[in-house]
């Protein structure tokens, strides 16, 4: 087997950033344009929010299996195929003739995402020496934050400029096509990939044992609370900001999503704190920050809402860093499977976060949603405290 690569070219760096961007570009791109989608589909906000839930459901369905499929077909091949599928499905959004068709396309977009974000991590770990891999992973994470921002911002700006929400799908398709071209040109062929054609269920039943591990199951539920917070807060805050006393335009609401660039700085700091304080303490701190953000957002001013959402976003990203690490640590003999199922729970929580609070929002507004999210934070803290206390792990 060849030695791992020790040298990084500019093209490889750009490719990793664009892959990270593509992984999350489509995920929440309809959040700032829900009212436009609702008018087109002749439905209410409850129906439109399913365009957010559909993608997260799609992710949850394929997250456990993406690594296994890339074991058989090769990392680079799977990544490039997923990008092409995502670009084609984004173009399909231009042709959706009703809401069920749009939801189907959104779910299919979500199903493609794990074939980028799960497989890229495996590719980098196999092909590059540890110090270089760490740098590439940092670039990839930065790209995911960029994608979360751009997906929402592109949609808001295009709708503000043209009044045509469908064109936001064209914008995403162009960005993903650029990512595919750069990845195809600069992402090196595998030199160290050996393939894996083992059966998906191991002979000694270790995978089955995962689902009898109550601490792991609690961790999966905890992951669901994290993305529930994230999706619910930004979905219903986006709607709130278009109403009095804020009355922001779609483009101005899109600027709020610059908040998603803040975790590019804060999340690495949480990693260092995990080494120093331990995972549980950092998780408690992260969720305290999230709850404080929701409390601040109850003040009916734009600065308070912005700061509150920023703190909530920082807390969720830090909590997710801890949750992912703990899912692997609680199942050392089936780590990738455990993390895959954790991510499924995480994204199913996001699917619920887009739709479950709708009735509460319509009846009582943003304040009721914020209170609900504080309760969800409390539930996540209870799960984490029970599941991780006494584990004695750091980092």
PDB file of C-alpha atoms in Angstrom, residues 94-325:
ATOM      1  CA  UNK A  94     -37.231  24.159 -11.420  1.00  0.00           C
ATOM      2  CA  UNK A  95     -39.724  21.646 -12.817  1.00  0.00           C
ATOM      3  CA  UNK A  96     -41.626  20.600  -9.680  1.00  0.00           C
ATOM      4  CA  UNK A  97     -45.308  20.992 -10.507  1.00  0.00           C
ATOM      5  CA  UNK A  98     -46.765  20.633  -7.022  1.00  0.00           C
ATOM      6  CA  UNK A  99     -45.763  20.375  -3.379  1.00  0.00           C
ATOM      7  CA  UNK A 100     -45.578  16.540  -3.213  1.00  0.00           C
ATOM      8  CA  UNK A 101     -43.173  16.552  -6.175  1.00  0.00           C
ATOM      9  CA  UNK A 102     -41.054  19.259  -4.556  1.00  0.00           C
ATOM     10  CA  UNK A 103     -40.960  17.312  -1.280  1.00  0.00           C
ATOM     11  CA  UNK A 104     -39.866  14.186  -3.149  1.00  0.00           C
ATOM     12  CA  UNK A 105     -37.011  16.100  -4.768  1.00  0.00           C
ATOM     13  CA  UNK A 106     -35.996  17.614  -1.430  1.00  0.00           C
ATOM     14  CA  UNK A 107     -35.931  14.183   0.222  1.00  0.00           C
ATOM     15  CA  UNK A 108     -33.790  12.843  -2.624  1.00  0.00           C
ATOM     16  CA  UNK A 109     -31.391  15.774  -2.195  1.00  0.00           C
ATOM     17  CA  UNK A 110     -31.057  14.864   1.465  1.00  0.00           C
ATOM     18  CA  UNK A 111     -30.383  11.219   0.637  1.00  0.00           C
ATOM     19  CA  UNK A 112     -27.346  12.313  -1.402  1.00  0.00           C
ATOM     20  CA  UNK A 113     -25.752  14.364   1.386  1.00  0.00           C
ATOM     21  CA  UNK A 114     -24.246  11.520   3.480  1.00  0.00           C
ATOM     22  CA  UNK A 115     -22.411  10.273   0.393  1.00  0.00           C
ATOM     23  CA  UNK A 116     -20.426  13.486   0.615  1.00  0.00           C
ATOM     24  CA  UNK A 117     -20.040  14.343   4.297  1.00  0.00           C
ATOM     25  CA  UNK A 118     -19.486  10.792   5.560  1.00  0.00           C
ATOM     26  CA  UNK A 119     -17.351   9.604   2.645  1.00  0.00           C
ATOM     27  CA  UNK A 120     -15.117  12.692   2.463  1.00  0.00           C
ATOM     28  CA  UNK A 121     -14.050  12.155   6.078  1.00  0.00           C
ATOM     29  CA  UNK A 122     -13.125   8.529   5.314  1.00  0.00           C
ATOM     30  CA  UNK A 123     -11.281   9.543   2.112  1.00  0.00           C
ATOM     31  CA  UNK A 124      -9.176  12.180   3.881  1.00  0.00           C
ATOM     32  CA  UNK A 125      -8.326   9.844   6.754  1.00  0.00           C
ATOM     33  CA  UNK A 126      -7.129   7.117   4.383  1.00  0.00           C
ATOM     34  CA  UNK A 127      -5.255   9.162   1.801  1.00  0.00           C
ATOM     35  CA  UNK A 128      -3.395  11.772   3.859  1.00  0.00           C
ATOM     36  CA  UNK A 129      -0.907  11.690   6.716  1.00  0.00           C
ATOM     37  CA  UNK A 130      -2.384  12.730  10.055  1.00  0.00           C
ATOM     38  CA  UNK A 131      -1.114  16.352  10.171  1.00  0.00           C
ATOM     39  CA  UNK A 132      -2.236  16.992   6.585  1.00  0.00           C
ATOM     40  CA  UNK A 133      -5.555  15.225   7.178  1.00  0.00           C
ATOM     41  CA  UNK A 134      -6.217  17.475  10.171  1.00  0.00           C
ATOM     42  CA  UNK A 135      -5.739  20.554   7.994  1.00  0.00           C
ATOM     43  CA  UNK A 136      -8.002  19.174   5.283  1.00  0.00           C
ATOM     44  CA  UNK A 137     -10.688  18.265   7.790  1.00  0.00           C
ATOM     45  CA  UNK A 138     -10.565  21.814   9.138  1.00  0.00           C
ATOM     46  CA  UNK A 139     -11.032  23.140   5.605  1.00  0.00           C
ATOM     47  CA  UNK A 140     -13.904  20.721   5.065  1.00  0.00           C
ATOM     48  CA  UNK A 141     -15.662  21.828   8.270  1.00  0.00           C
ATOM     49  CA  UNK A 142     -15.199  25.449   7.211  1.00  0.00           C
ATOM     50  CA  UNK A 143     -16.808  24.504   3.911  1.00  0.00           C
ATOM     51  CA  UNK A 144     -19.859  23.018   5.640  1.00  0.00           C
ATOM     52  CA  UNK A 145     -20.381  26.256   7.565  1.00  0.00           C
ATOM     53  CA  UNK A 146     -20.035  28.144   4.280  1.00  0.00           C
ATOM     54  CA  UNK A 147     -22.582  25.826   2.655  1.00  0.00           C
ATOM     55  CA  UNK A 148     -25.090  26.295   5.457  1.00  0.00           C
ATOM     56  CA  UNK A 149     -24.773  30.051   4.990  1.00  0.00           C
ATOM     57  CA  UNK A 150     -24.728  30.126   1.177  1.00  0.00           C
ATOM     58  CA  UNK A 151     -27.698  27.795   0.753  1.00  0.00           C
ATOM     59  CA  UNK A 152     -29.906  30.165   2.706  1.00  0.00           C
ATOM     60  CA  UNK A 153     -28.307  33.374   1.466  1.00  0.00           C
ATOM     61  CA  UNK A 154     -28.431  32.464  -2.235  1.00  0.00           C
ATOM     62  CA  UNK A 155     -32.129  31.631  -1.949  1.00  0.00           C
ATOM     63  CA  UNK A 156     -32.920  34.879  -0.144  1.00  0.00           C
ATOM     64  CA  UNK A 157     -30.935  37.079  -2.540  1.00  0.00           C
ATOM     65  CA  UNK A 158     -32.324  35.442  -5.688  1.00  0.00           C
ATOM     66  CA  UNK A 159     -35.920  35.718  -4.488  1.00  0.00           C
ATOM     67  CA  UNK A 160     -35.356  39.324  -3.412  1.00  0.00           C
ATOM     68  CA  UNK A 161     -33.887  40.194  -6.829  1.00  0.00           C
ATOM     69  CA  UNK A 162     -36.201  38.220  -9.127  1.00  0.00           C
ATOM     70  CA  UNK A 163     -39.288  37.262  -7.140  1.00  0.00           C
ATOM     71  CA  UNK A 164     -38.844  33.702  -8.471  1.00  0.00           C
ATOM     72  CA  UNK A 165     -38.151  31.181  -5.715  1.00  0.00           C
ATOM     73  CA  UNK A 166     -37.497  28.386  -8.235  1.00  0.00           C
ATOM     74  CA  UNK A 167     -34.372  30.160  -9.456  1.00  0.00           C
ATOM     75  CA  UNK A 168     -32.768  29.515  -6.071  1.00  0.00           C
ATOM     76  CA  UNK A 169     -32.557  25.853  -7.086  1.00  0.00           C
ATOM     77  CA  UNK A 170     -30.742  26.873 -10.269  1.00  0.00           C
ATOM     78  CA  UNK A 171     -28.252  28.872  -8.204  1.00  0.00           C
ATOM     79  CA  UNK A 172     -27.527  25.850  -6.022  1.00  0.00           C
ATOM     80  CA  UNK A 173     -27.170  23.586  -9.060  1.00  0.00           C
ATOM     81  CA  UNK A 174     -24.531  25.911 -10.532  1.00  0.00           C
ATOM     82  CA  UNK A 175     -22.540  25.975  -7.282  1.00  0.00           C
ATOM     83  CA  UNK A 176     -22.646  22.174  -6.972  1.00  0.00           C
ATOM     84  CA  UNK A 177     -21.611  21.772 -10.622  1.00  0.00           C
ATOM     85  CA  UNK A 178     -18.579  23.971  -9.932  1.00  0.00           C
ATOM     86  CA  UNK A 179     -17.753  21.807  -6.909  1.00  0.00           C
ATOM     87  CA  UNK A 180     -18.007  18.663  -9.061  1.00  0.00           C
ATOM     88  CA  UNK A 181     -15.679  20.105 -11.718  1.00  0.00           C
ATOM     89  CA  UNK A 182     -13.082  21.158  -9.140  1.00  0.00           C
ATOM     90  CA  UNK A 183     -13.283  17.833  -7.275  1.00  0.00           C
ATOM     91  CA  UNK A 184     -12.975  15.848 -10.491  1.00  0.00           C
ATOM     92  CA  UNK A 185      -9.967  17.882 -11.531  1.00  0.00           C
ATOM     93  CA  UNK A 186      -8.089  18.166  -8.244  1.00  0.00           C
ATOM     94  CA  UNK A 187      -9.253  15.430  -5.859  1.00  0.00           C
ATOM     95  CA  UNK A 188      -6.581  12.731  -6.278  1.00  0.00           C
ATOM     96  CA  UNK A 189      -7.408   9.139  -7.145  1.00  0.00           C
ATOM     97  CA  UNK A 190      -7.247   6.817  -4.155  1.00  0.00           C
ATOM     98  CA  UNK A 191      -3.875   5.210  -3.515  1.00  0.00           C
ATOM     99  CA  UNK A 192      -4.649   3.579  -0.177  1.00  0.00           C
ATOM    100  CA  UNK A 193      -8.262   2.452  -0.580  1.00  0.00           C
ATOM    101  CA  UNK A 194      -8.458  -1.307  -0.155  1.00  0.00           C
ATOM    102  CA  UNK A 195     -12.212  -1.816  -0.404  1.00  0.00           C
ATOM    103  CA  UNK A 196     -14.373  -3.791   1.962  1.00  0.00           C
ATOM    104  CA  UNK A 197     -16.786  -6.459   0.821  1.00  0.00           C
ATOM    105  CA  UNK A 198     -17.624  -7.897   4.173  1.00  0.00           C
ATOM    106  CA  UNK A 199     -21.199  -8.539   5.145  1.00  0.00           C
ATOM    107  CA  UNK A 200     -22.808  -5.527   6.811  1.00  0.00           C
ATOM    108  CA  UNK A 201     -23.670  -7.482   9.978  1.00  0.00           C
ATOM    109  CA  UNK A 202     -20.685  -8.797  11.890  1.00  0.00           C
ATOM    110  CA  UNK A 203     -20.541 -12.403  12.924  1.00  0.00           C
ATOM    111  CA  UNK A 204     -20.298 -11.899  16.673  1.00  0.00           C
ATOM    112  CA  UNK A 205     -23.345  -9.666  16.876  1.00  0.00           C
ATOM    113  CA  UNK A 206     -21.517  -6.475  17.864  1.00  0.00           C
ATOM    114  CA  UNK A 207     -23.760  -4.327  15.674  1.00  0.00           C
ATOM    115  CA  UNK A 208     -26.888  -5.851  17.171  1.00  0.00           C
ATOM    116  CA  UNK A 209     -25.475  -5.163  20.617  1.00  0.00           C
ATOM    117  CA  UNK A 210     -25.379  -1.439  19.847  1.00  0.00           C
ATOM    118  CA  UNK A 211     -29.123  -1.225  20.058  1.00  0.00           C
ATOM    119  CA  UNK A 212     -29.085  -2.851  23.484  1.00  0.00           C
ATOM    120  CA  UNK A 213     -26.737  -0.179  24.815  1.00  0.00           C
ATOM    121  CA  UNK A 214     -28.965   2.276  26.730  1.00  0.00           C
ATOM    122  CA  UNK A 215     -26.235   4.922  26.981  1.00  0.00           C
ATOM    123  CA  UNK A 216     -25.805   4.907  23.209  1.00  0.00           C
ATOM    124  CA  UNK A 217     -29.563   5.074  22.643  1.00  0.00           C
ATOM    125  CA  UNK A 218     -29.748   8.049  25.008  1.00  0.00           C
ATOM    126  CA  UNK A 219     -26.928   9.691  23.041  1.00  0.00           C
ATOM    127  CA  UNK A 220     -28.851   9.192  19.790  1.00  0.00           C
ATOM    128  CA  UNK A 221     -31.918  10.847  21.340  1.00  0.00           C
ATOM    129  CA  UNK A 222     -29.674  13.648  22.579  1.00  0.00           C
ATOM    130  CA  UNK A 223     -28.478  14.217  19.014  1.00  0.00           C
ATOM    131  CA  UNK A 224     -32.101  14.614  17.945  1.00  0.00           C
ATOM    132  CA  UNK A 225     -32.575  17.426  20.480  1.00  0.00           C
ATOM    133  CA  UNK A 226     -29.616  19.328  19.024  1.00  0.00           C
ATOM    134  CA  UNK A 227     -30.764  19.605  15.424  1.00  0.00           C
ATOM    135  CA  UNK A 228     -34.355  20.073  16.599  1.00  0.00           C
ATOM    136  CA  UNK A 229     -33.108  23.260  18.284  1.00  0.00           C
ATOM    137  CA  UNK A 230     -31.176  24.421  15.240  1.00  0.00           C
ATOM    138  CA  UNK A 231     -33.854  23.860  12.628  1.00  0.00           C
ATOM    139  CA  UNK A 232     -36.755  25.103  14.746  1.00  0.00           C
ATOM    140  CA  UNK A 233     -34.959  28.259  15.844  1.00  0.00           C
ATOM    141  CA  UNK A 234     -33.933  29.378  12.359  1.00  0.00           C
ATOM    142  CA  UNK A 235     -37.133  28.248  10.626  1.00  0.00           C
ATOM    143  CA  UNK A 236     -39.483  30.137  12.918  1.00  0.00           C
ATOM    144  CA  UNK A 237     -37.137  33.053  13.545  1.00  0.00           C
ATOM    145  CA  UNK A 238     -37.019  33.564   9.760  1.00  0.00           C
ATOM    146  CA  UNK A 239     -40.808  33.747   9.680  1.00  0.00           C
ATOM    147  CA  UNK A 240     -40.910  36.029  12.726  1.00  0.00           C
ATOM    148  CA  UNK A 241     -38.437  38.486  11.232  1.00  0.00           C
ATOM    149  CA  UNK A 242     -40.694  39.086   8.221  1.00  0.00           C
ATOM    150  CA  UNK A 243     -43.536  40.132  10.556  1.00  0.00           C
ATOM    151  CA  UNK A 244     -43.961  43.254  12.720  1.00  0.00           C
ATOM    152  CA  UNK A 245     -42.172  44.693  14.642  1.00  0.00           C
ATOM    153  CA  UNK A 246     -39.245  43.580  12.445  1.00  0.00           C
ATOM    154  CA  UNK A 247     -40.852  43.502   8.949  1.00  0.00           C
ATOM    155  CA  UNK A 248     -37.605  42.545   7.200  1.00  0.00           C
ATOM    156  CA  UNK A 249     -37.445  41.720   3.505  1.00  0.00           C
ATOM    157  CA  UNK A 250     -36.476  38.242   2.328  1.00  0.00           C
ATOM    158  CA  UNK A 251     -32.998  39.487   1.428  1.00  0.00           C
ATOM    159  CA  UNK A 252     -32.496  41.079   4.832  1.00  0.00           C
ATOM    160  CA  UNK A 253     -33.587  37.872   6.562  1.00  0.00           C
ATOM    161  CA  UNK A 254     -30.999  36.035   4.477  1.00  0.00           C
ATOM    162  CA  UNK A 255     -28.267  38.199   5.985  1.00  0.00           C
ATOM    163  CA  UNK A 256     -29.146  36.805   9.428  1.00  0.00           C
ATOM    164  CA  UNK A 257     -27.673  33.499   8.293  1.00  0.00           C
ATOM    165  CA  UNK A 258     -24.184  35.018   8.404  1.00  0.00           C
ATOM    166  CA  UNK A 259     -24.485  33.737  11.983  1.00  0.00           C
ATOM    167  CA  UNK A 260     -23.593  30.287  10.645  1.00  0.00           C
ATOM    168  CA  UNK A 261     -20.048  31.463   9.985  1.00  0.00           C
ATOM    169  CA  UNK A 262     -19.443  32.068  13.726  1.00  0.00           C
ATOM    170  CA  UNK A 263     -19.141  28.323  14.593  1.00  0.00           C
ATOM    171  CA  UNK A 264     -16.163  28.151  12.218  1.00  0.00           C
ATOM    172  CA  UNK A 265     -14.305  29.906  15.054  1.00  0.00           C
ATOM    173  CA  UNK A 266     -16.138  28.663  18.126  1.00  0.00           C
ATOM    174  CA  UNK A 267     -16.304  24.924  17.407  1.00  0.00           C
ATOM    175  CA  UNK A 268     -12.507  24.342  17.341  1.00  0.00           C
ATOM    176  CA  UNK A 269     -12.397  26.102  20.722  1.00  0.00           C
ATOM    177  CA  UNK A 270     -14.925  23.625  22.096  1.00  0.00           C
ATOM    178  CA  UNK A 271     -12.645  20.813  20.939  1.00  0.00           C
ATOM    179  CA  UNK A 272      -9.794  22.205  23.017  1.00  0.00           C
ATOM    180  CA  UNK A 273     -12.099  22.605  26.006  1.00  0.00           C
ATOM    181  CA  UNK A 274     -13.131  18.952  25.684  1.00  0.00           C
ATOM    182  CA  UNK A 275      -9.486  17.996  26.141  1.00  0.00           C
ATOM    183  CA  UNK A 276      -9.185  20.167  29.246  1.00  0.00           C
ATOM    184  CA  UNK A 277     -12.581  19.860  30.966  1.00  0.00           C
ATOM    185  CA  UNK A 278     -14.053  16.625  29.656  1.00  0.00           C
ATOM    186  CA  UNK A 279     -16.963  16.000  27.310  1.00  0.00           C
ATOM    187  CA  UNK A 280     -19.844  16.227  29.763  1.00  0.00           C
ATOM    188  CA  UNK A 281     -18.796  19.592  31.171  1.00  0.00           C
ATOM    189  CA  UNK A 282     -18.388  21.054  27.692  1.00  0.00           C
ATOM    190  CA  UNK A 283     -21.792  19.694  26.691  1.00  0.00           C
ATOM    191  CA  UNK A 284     -23.426  21.278  29.743  1.00  0.00           C
ATOM    192  CA  UNK A 285     -21.714  24.577  28.897  1.00  0.00           C
ATOM    193  CA  UNK A 286     -22.809  24.380  25.253  1.00  0.00           C
ATOM    194  CA  UNK A 287     -26.443  23.818  26.145  1.00  0.00           C
ATOM    195  CA  UNK A 288     -26.367  26.564  28.763  1.00  0.00           C
ATOM    196  CA  UNK A 289     -25.219  28.896  25.985  1.00  0.00           C
ATOM    197  CA  UNK A 290     -28.072  27.665  23.756  1.00  0.00           C
ATOM    198  CA  UNK A 291     -30.684  28.223  26.463  1.00  0.00           C
ATOM    199  CA  UNK A 292     -29.296  31.691  27.170  1.00  0.00           C
ATOM    200  CA  UNK A 293     -29.585  32.491  23.476  1.00  0.00           C
ATOM    201  CA  UNK A 294     -33.245  31.519  23.417  1.00  0.00           C
ATOM    202  CA  UNK A 295     -33.903  33.629  26.508  1.00  0.00           C
ATOM    203  CA  UNK A 296     -32.244  36.668  24.908  1.00  0.00           C
ATOM    204  CA  UNK A 297     -34.293  36.169  21.721  1.00  0.00           C
ATOM    205  CA  UNK A 298     -37.457  36.869  23.728  1.00  0.00           C
ATOM    206  CA  UNK A 299     -36.482  40.562  23.772  1.00  0.00           C
ATOM    207  CA  UNK A 300     -38.391  41.966  20.747  1.00  0.00           C
ATOM    208  CA  UNK A 301     -35.499  43.807  19.090  1.00  0.00           C
ATOM    209  CA  UNK A 302     -33.421  42.846  16.069  1.00  0.00           C
ATOM    210  CA  UNK A 303     -30.058  42.929  17.925  1.00  0.00           C
ATOM    211  CA  UNK A 304     -31.450  40.686  20.676  1.00  0.00           C
ATOM    212  CA  UNK A 305     -32.872  38.222  18.166  1.00  0.00           C
ATOM    213  CA  UNK A 306     -29.566  38.151  16.258  1.00  0.00           C
ATOM    214  CA  UNK A 307     -27.446  37.600  19.380  1.00  0.00           C
ATOM    215  CA  UNK A 308     -29.876  34.973  20.670  1.00  0.00           C
ATOM    216  CA  UNK A 309     -29.762  32.995  17.431  1.00  0.00           C
ATOM    217  CA  UNK A 310     -25.976  33.258  17.309  1.00  0.00           C
ATOM    218  CA  UNK A 311     -25.610  31.846  20.830  1.00  0.00           C
ATOM    219  CA  UNK A 312     -28.047  29.042  20.056  1.00  0.00           C
ATOM    220  CA  UNK A 313     -26.112  28.192  16.882  1.00  0.00           C
ATOM    221  CA  UNK A 314     -22.772  28.165  18.733  1.00  0.00           C
ATOM    222  CA  UNK A 315     -24.228  25.910  21.431  1.00  0.00           C
ATOM    223  CA  UNK A 316     -25.658  23.428  18.953  1.00  0.00           C
ATOM    224  CA  UNK A 317     -22.400  23.096  16.989  1.00  0.00           C
ATOM    225  CA  UNK A 318     -20.397  22.593  20.188  1.00  0.00           C
ATOM    226  CA  UNK A 319     -22.939  20.085  21.489  1.00  0.00           C
ATOM    227  CA  UNK A 320     -22.804  18.206  18.196  1.00  0.00           C
ATOM    228  CA  UNK A 321     -19.021  17.936  18.442  1.00  0.00           C
ATOM    229  CA  UNK A 322     -19.407  16.294  21.852  1.00  0.00           C
ATOM    230  CA  UNK A 323     -22.304  14.057  20.788  1.00  0.00           C
ATOM    231  CA  UNK A 324     -20.491  12.678  17.753  1.00  0.00           C
ATOM    232  CA  UNK A 325     -17.381  11.942  19.817  1.00  0.00           C
TER     233      UNK A 325
END
